[in-house]
XYZ file of C-alpha atoms in Angstrom:
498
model
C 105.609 138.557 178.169
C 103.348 136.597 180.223
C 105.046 133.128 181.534
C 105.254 130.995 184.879
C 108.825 129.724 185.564
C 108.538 126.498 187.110
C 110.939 122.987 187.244
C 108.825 121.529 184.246
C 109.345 124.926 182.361
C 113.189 124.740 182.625
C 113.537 120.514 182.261
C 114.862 120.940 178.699
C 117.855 123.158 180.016
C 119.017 120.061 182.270
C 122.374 119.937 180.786
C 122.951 123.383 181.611
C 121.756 122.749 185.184
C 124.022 119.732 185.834
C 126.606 121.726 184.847
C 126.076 124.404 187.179
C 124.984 122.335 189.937
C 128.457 120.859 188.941
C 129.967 124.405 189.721
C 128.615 124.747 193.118
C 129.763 121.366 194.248
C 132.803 122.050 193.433
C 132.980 125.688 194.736
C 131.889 123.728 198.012
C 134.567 120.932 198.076
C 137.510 124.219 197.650
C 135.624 125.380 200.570
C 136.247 122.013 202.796
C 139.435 121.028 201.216
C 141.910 121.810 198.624
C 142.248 118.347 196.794
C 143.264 118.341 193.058
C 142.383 115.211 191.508
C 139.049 115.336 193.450
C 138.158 118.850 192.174
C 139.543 117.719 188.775
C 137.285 114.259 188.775
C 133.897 116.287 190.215
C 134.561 118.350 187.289
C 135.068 115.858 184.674
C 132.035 113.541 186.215
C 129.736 116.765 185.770
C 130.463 117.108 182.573
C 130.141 113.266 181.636
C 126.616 113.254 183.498
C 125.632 116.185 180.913
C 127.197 114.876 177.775
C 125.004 111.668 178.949
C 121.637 113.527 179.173
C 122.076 114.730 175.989
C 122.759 111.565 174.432
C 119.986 110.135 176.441
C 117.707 112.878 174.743
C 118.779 112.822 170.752
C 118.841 109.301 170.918
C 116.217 108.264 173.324
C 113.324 109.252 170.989
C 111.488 111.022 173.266
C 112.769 114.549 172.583
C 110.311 117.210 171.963
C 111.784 120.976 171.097
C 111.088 123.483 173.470
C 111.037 126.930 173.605
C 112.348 127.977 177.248
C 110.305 131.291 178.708
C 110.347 133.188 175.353
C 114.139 133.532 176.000
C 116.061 129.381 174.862
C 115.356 127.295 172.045
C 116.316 124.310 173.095
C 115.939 121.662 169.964
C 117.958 119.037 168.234
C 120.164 122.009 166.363
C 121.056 123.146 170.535
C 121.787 120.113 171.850
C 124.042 118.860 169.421
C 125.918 122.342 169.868
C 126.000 121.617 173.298
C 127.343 118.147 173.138
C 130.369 119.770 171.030
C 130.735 121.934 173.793
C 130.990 119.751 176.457
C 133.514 117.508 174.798
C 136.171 120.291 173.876
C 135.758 121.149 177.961
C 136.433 117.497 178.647
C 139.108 117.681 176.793
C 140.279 121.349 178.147
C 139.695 119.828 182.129
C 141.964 116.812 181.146
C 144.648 118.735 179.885
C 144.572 121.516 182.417
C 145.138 118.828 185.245
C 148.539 117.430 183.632
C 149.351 121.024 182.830
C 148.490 122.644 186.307
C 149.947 119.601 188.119
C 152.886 121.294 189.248
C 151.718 124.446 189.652
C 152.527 126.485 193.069
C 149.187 128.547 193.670
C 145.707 127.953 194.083
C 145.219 125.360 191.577
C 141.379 124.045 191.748
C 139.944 127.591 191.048
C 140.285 126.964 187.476
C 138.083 124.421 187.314
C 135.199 126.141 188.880
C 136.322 129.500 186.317
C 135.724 126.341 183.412
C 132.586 125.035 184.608
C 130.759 128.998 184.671
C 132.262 129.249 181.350
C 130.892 125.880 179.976
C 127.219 126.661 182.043
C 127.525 130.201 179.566
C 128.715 128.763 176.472
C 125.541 125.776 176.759
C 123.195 128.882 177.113
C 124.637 130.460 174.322
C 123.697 127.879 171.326
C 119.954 127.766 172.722
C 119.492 131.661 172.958
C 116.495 133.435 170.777
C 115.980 136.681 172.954
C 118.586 139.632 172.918
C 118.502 139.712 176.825
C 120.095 135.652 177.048
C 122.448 136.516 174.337
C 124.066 138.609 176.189
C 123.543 137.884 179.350
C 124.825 134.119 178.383
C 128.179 135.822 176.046
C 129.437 137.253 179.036
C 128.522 134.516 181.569
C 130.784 132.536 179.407
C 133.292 135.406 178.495
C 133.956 137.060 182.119
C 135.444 133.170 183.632
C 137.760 133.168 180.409
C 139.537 136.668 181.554
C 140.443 134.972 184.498
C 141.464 131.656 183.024
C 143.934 133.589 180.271
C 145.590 135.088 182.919
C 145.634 132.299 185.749
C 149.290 131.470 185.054
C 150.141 135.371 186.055
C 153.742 134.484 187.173
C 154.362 133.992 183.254
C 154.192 137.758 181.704
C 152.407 136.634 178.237
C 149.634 134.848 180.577
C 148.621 138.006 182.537
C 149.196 140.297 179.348
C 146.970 137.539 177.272
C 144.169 138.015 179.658
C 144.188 141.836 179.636
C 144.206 142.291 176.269
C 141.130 139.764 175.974
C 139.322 141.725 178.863
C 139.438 145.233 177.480
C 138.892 144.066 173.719
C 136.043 141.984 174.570
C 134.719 144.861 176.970
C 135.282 146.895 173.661
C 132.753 144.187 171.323
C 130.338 143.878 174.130
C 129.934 148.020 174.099
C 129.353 147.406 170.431
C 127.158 144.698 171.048
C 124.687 146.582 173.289
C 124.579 149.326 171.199
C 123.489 147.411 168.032
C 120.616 146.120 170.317
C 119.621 149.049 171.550
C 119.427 150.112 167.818
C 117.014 147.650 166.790
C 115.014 147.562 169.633
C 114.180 151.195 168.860
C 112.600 150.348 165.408
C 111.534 146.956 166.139
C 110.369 146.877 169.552
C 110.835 143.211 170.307
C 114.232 141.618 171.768
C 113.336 138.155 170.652
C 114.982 137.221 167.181
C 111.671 134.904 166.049
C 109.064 137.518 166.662
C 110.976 140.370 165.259
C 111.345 139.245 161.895
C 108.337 141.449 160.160
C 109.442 144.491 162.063
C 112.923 144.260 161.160
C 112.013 144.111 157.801
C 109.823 146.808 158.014
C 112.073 149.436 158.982
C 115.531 147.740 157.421
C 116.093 151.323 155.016
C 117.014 153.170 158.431
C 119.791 153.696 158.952
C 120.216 153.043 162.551
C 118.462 149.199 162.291
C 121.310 148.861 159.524
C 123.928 150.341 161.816
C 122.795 147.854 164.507
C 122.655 145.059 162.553
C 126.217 145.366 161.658
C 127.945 146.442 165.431
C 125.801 142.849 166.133
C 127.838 141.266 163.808
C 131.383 143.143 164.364
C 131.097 142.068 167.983
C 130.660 138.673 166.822
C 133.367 138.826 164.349
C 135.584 139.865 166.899
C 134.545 136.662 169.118
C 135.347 134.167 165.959
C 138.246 136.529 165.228
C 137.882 137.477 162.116
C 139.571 140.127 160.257
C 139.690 142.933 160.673
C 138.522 141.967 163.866
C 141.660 139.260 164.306
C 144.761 141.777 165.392
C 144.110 139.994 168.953
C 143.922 136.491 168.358
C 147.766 135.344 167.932
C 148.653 137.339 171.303
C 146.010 135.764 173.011
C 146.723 132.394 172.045
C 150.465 132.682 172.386
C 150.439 133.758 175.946
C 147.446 131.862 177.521
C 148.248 128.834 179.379
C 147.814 125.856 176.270
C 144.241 124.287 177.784
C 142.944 127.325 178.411
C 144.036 128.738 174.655
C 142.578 124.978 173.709
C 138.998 126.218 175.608
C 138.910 129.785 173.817
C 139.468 127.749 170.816
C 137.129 125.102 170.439
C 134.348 125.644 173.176
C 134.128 129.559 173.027
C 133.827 129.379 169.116
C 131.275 126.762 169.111
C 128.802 128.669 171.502
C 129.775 131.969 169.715
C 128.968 129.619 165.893
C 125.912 128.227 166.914
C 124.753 131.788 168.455
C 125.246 132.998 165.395
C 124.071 131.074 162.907
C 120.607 131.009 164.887
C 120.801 134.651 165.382
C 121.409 135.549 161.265
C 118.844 132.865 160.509
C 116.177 133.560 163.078
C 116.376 137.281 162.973
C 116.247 137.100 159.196
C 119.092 139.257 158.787
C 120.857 136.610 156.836
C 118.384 137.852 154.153
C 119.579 141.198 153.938
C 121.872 141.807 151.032
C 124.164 144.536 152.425
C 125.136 142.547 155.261
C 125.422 139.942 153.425
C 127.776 142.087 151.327
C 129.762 142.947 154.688
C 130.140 139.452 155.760
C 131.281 138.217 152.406
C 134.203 141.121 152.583
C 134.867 139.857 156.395
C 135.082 135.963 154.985
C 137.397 136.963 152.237
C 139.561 139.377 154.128
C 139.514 136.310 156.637
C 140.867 133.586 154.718
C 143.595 135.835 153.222
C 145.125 137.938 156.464
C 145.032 134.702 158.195
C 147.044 132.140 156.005
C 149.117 135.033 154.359
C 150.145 136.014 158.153
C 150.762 132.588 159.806
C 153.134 131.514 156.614
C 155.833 134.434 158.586
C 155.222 132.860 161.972
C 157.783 130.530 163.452
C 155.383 130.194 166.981
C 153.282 127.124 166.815
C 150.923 128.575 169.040
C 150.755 131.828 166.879
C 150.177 129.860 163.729
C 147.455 127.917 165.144
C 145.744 131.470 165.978
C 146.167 132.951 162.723
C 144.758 129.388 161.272
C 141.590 129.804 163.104
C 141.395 132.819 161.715
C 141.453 131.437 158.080
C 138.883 128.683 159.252
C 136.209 130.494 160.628
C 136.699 132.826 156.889
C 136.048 129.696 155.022
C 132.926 128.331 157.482
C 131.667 132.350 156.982
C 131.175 131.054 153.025
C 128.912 128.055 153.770
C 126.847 130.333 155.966
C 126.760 133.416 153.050
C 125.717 130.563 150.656
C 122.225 130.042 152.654
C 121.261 126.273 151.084
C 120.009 123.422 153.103
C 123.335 121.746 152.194
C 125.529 124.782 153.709
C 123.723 124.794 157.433
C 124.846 121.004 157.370
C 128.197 121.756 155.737
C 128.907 124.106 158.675
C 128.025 122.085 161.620
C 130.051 119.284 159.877
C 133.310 121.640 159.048
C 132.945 122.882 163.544
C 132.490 119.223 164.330
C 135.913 118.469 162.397
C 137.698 122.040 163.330
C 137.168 121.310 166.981
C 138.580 117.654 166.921
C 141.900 119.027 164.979
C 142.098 121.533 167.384
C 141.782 119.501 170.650
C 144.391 117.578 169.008
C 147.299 120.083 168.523
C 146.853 122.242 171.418
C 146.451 119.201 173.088
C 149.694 118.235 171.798
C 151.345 121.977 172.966
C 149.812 121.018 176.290
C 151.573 117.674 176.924
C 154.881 119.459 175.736
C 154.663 122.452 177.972
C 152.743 120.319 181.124
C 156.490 120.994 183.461
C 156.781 124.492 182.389
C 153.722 126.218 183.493
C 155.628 128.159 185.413
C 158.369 129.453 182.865
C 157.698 128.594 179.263
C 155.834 126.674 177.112
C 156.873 125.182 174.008
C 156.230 127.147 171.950
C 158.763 128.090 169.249
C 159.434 125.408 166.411
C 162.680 124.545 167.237
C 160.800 123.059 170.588
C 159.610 120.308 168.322
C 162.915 119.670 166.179
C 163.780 116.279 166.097
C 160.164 115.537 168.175
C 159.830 112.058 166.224
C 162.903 110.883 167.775
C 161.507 111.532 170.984
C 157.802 111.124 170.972
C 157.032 109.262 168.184
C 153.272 108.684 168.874
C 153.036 112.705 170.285
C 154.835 113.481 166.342
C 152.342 111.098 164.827
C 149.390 112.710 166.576
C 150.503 116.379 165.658
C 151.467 115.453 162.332
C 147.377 114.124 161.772
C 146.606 116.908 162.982
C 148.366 119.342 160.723
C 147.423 117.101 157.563
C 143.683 118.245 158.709
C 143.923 121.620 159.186
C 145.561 121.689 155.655
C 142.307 119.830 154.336
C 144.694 116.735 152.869
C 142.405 113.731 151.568
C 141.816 110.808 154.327
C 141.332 113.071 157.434
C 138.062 115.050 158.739
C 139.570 118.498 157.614
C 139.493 117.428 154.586
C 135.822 115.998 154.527
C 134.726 119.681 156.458
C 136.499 121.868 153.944
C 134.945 119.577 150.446
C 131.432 120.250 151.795
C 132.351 124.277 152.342
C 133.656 124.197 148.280
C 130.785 122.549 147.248
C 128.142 124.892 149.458
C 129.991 127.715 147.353
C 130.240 125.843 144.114
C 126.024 124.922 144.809
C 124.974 128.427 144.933
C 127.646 129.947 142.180
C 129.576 131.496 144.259
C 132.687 130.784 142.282
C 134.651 133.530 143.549
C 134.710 132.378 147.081
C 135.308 129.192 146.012
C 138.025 130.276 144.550
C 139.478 131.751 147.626
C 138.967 129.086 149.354
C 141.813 126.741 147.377
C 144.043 129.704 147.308
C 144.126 130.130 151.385
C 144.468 126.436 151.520
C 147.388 126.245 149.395
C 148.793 128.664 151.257
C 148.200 126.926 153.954
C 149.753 123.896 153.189
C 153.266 125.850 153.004
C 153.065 126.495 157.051
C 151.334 123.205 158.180
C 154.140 121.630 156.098
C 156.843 123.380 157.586
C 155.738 122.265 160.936
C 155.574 118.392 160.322
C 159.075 119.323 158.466
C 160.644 120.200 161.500
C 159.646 117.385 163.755
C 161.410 114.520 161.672
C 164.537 116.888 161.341
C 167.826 115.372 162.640
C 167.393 116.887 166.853
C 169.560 119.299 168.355
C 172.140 118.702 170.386
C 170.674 119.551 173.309
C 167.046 118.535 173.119
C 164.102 120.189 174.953
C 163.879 118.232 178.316
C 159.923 116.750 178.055
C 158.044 116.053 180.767
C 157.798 112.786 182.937
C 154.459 111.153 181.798
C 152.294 111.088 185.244
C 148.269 110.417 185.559
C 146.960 113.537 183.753
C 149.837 113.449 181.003
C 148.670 109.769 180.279
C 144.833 110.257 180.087
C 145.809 113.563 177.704
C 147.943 111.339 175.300
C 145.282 109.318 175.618
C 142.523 111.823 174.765
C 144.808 113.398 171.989
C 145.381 109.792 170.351
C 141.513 109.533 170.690
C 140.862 112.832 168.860
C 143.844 111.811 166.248
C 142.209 108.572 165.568
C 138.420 109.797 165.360
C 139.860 112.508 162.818
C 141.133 109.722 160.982
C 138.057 107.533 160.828
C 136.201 110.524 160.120
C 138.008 111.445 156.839
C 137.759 108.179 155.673
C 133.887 107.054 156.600
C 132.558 110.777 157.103
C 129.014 109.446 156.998
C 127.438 109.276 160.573
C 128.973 112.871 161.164
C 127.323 114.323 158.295
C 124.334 112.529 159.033
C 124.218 113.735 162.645
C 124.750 117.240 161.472
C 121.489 116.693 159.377
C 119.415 115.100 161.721
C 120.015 118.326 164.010
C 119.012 120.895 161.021
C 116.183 118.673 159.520
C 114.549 118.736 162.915
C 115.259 122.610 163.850
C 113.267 125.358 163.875
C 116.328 126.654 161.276
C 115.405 124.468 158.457
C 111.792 125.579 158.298
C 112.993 129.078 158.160
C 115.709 128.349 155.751
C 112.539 125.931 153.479
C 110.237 129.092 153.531
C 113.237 131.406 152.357
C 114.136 129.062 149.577
């Protein structure tokens, strides 16, 4: 591979620079002086200056894909990833400042753990070439080992970030192997120009077996079952922004990965894979809805619902239409914004216990309305979402999923679909239930609303209102979503397969 790296030749990975210029000027500022809101605002600034180029760039009409080195695809289908990215680590840095306010030890470290994260996570959506996919999975995945765990005085937090480290040690193993596989029989590492050779020798055995440890290992990133059994743990003992952050930004980088990996490789084409990741969907959808209807954890219900969600965006990517690529950006786009919102919501209720508990049990949030009223009204949009009720995003993101199904006949996963999110409704129900009950006697003591708890309720009412205006005028969202397909390098593959 013959190429000259040069400032020109990286330009269209600027976001991704900003951001990790970001991390070594604030790695520098720890250095000179321990200052919380300044490390906080550097962070948040950095971030803003990125979600800015990229605006700059989709809108700006100047934009020209790139590929970056052999290794980066940077077009309209990246950068839109990336945006989503950003924002959900916006969100994570303003909660993790109300939430870390008042905690005793080195505080500002987390932010510089969140910014190498983010810098992996934007490298992750624009990778075509083996060597970046990993190397960018675990430049985002080693930072969130320490972040699940930073909170160590609290048990759960140190036991959530071992678990993560040696299962996600465990996928990566898997991971390299199913490379190393292919690489054998194909003897390319970049997904576009391996396409004929991976065809060529897809009846051995070993391309197969790689193919699928490739996809386990992602499986177990999105958590999906069988692949899930860590996801509730994790969740439930990770300090609330940083179980917001594995939530929304992780997922989104390991998505769009993904769906350019299956797509690009042309293994989406293969049928006994795309038996396998039918099973995983299914299996998905039902483990995590049947599961979460027993849990009486808010933050354990929220895991095993990401489990079910990520099942039912697995069926708009098994039913390979032009409509399903935009039905899944759409249904991450409105997942992300619902989940911002209620762990944002389990963040501003736990912000003066970071050092004991959270609140996490239901009867935390008994009798909330007569509290919080506008925190209740947030969570309780929020909820309505996830269940895929008419008039909200969720609902909007899960419609396009059933009809992606419905387009190509798949009337059996369609079918699966309504049943997990009737089930579903049971448990988000139960949870709005609870917060109008008549309160306890003796309440939870909330927090005292200081600057970082006021620009979170802000940034939660923000995400509560956009998911909202979303369910009701959907339009520019699903518009967006295919404007950054119609101008990919995805949608000619997907044209030429159809």
């Amino acid at each position: 591979m013959n190429f000259t790296v040069s400032f020109a030749t990286l330009m269209p990975l600027a976001p991704v620079m900003i951001v990790a210029l970001t991390t070594v000027v604030v790695m520098l500022l720890i250095s000179i002086k321990r200052n919380h809101n300044l490390i906080a605002t550097t962070s948040v600034v950095g971030l803003n200056l990125a979600v800015l180029y990229i605006l700059l760039e989709l809108f700006g009409g100047k934009f020209v894909p790139a590929n970056v080195m052999g290794m980066f695809m940077v077009d309209p289908f990246t950068m839109f990833y990336q945006f989503m990215i950003l924002v959900a680590s916006l969100a994570c840095c303003t909660l993790s400042h109300a939430y870390i306010e008042t905690y005793k030890d080195n505080r500002e470290e987390l932010y510089l753990l969140l910014l190498a994260s983010v810098a992996g996570a934007m490298l992750m959506v624009a990778s075509s070439h083996y060597a970046s996919f990993f190397i960018s999975l675990e430049l985002m995945s080693i930072p969130i080992y320490g972040l699940l765990a930073y909170t160590h005085q609290r048990s759960q937090s140190l036991e959530a970030g071992i678990k993560y480290l040696v299962l996600s040690a465990t996928a990566s193993a898997m991971l390299l192997m199913g490379m190393a596989y292919i690489y054998a029989y194909t003897g390319s590492l970049s997904f576009y120009d391996s396409v004929q050779a991976l065809f060529g020798a897809i009846r051995q055995p070993m391309v197969l077996l790689g193919l699928a440890l490739i996809i386990f290992a992602v499986a177990f990133k999105l958590s999906l079952a069988p692949f899930h059994k860590w996801t509730p743990d994790v969740y439930a003992g990770a300090p609330a922004p940083m179980a917001t952050f594995l939530a929304t930004a992780a997922k989104v980088a390991t998505v769009g990965l993904f769906v350019r990996y299956l797509l690009a490789s042309g293994a989406i084409m293969v049928n006994s894979l795309v038996t396998v990741l039918t099973i995983i969907a299914v299996l998905s959808i039902l483990v995590g809805n049947l599961l979460a209807v027993r849990q009486v954890n808010l933050k354990r219900i929220l895991g095993y619902s990401s489990i079910a969600h990520f099942g039912y965006l697995l069926i708009a990517l098994i039913s390979m239409t032009y409509a399903s690529l935009g039905s899944v950006t759409v249904y991450v786009v409105t997942y992300v914004l619902t989940t911002i919102g209620a762990f944002g919501a389990v963040a501003l209720m736990s912000s003066p216990y970071n050092n004991v508990d959270e609140a996490q049990s239901l009867a935390d949030y008994r009798g909330l309305f007569w509290r919080r009223p506008v925190l209740t009204a947030t969570l309780t949009v929020m909820m309505l979402s996830l269940a895929g009720i008419p008039l909200t995003a969720g609902f909007i993101g899960k419609f396009l999923v059933v009809m992606a199904a419905v387009t190509t006949q798949h009337w059996f996963l369609a079918a699966v679909i309504i049943v997990g999110s009737g089930i579903g409704l049971y448990y988000y129900l139960r949870v709005m239930v609870v917060m109008y009950m008549t309160p306890p006697e003796t309440p939870r003591i909330d927090a005292d609303a200081h600057w970082g708890q006021k620009v979170g309720g802000l940034m939660v009412l923000a995400a509560a209102a956009l998911v909202i205006i979303l369910g009701v005028y959907p339009d520019p969202m699903i518009n967006l979503a295919l404007k950054a397909e119609i101008l990919s390098p995805l949608h000619f593959m997907l044209s030429q397969q159809q």
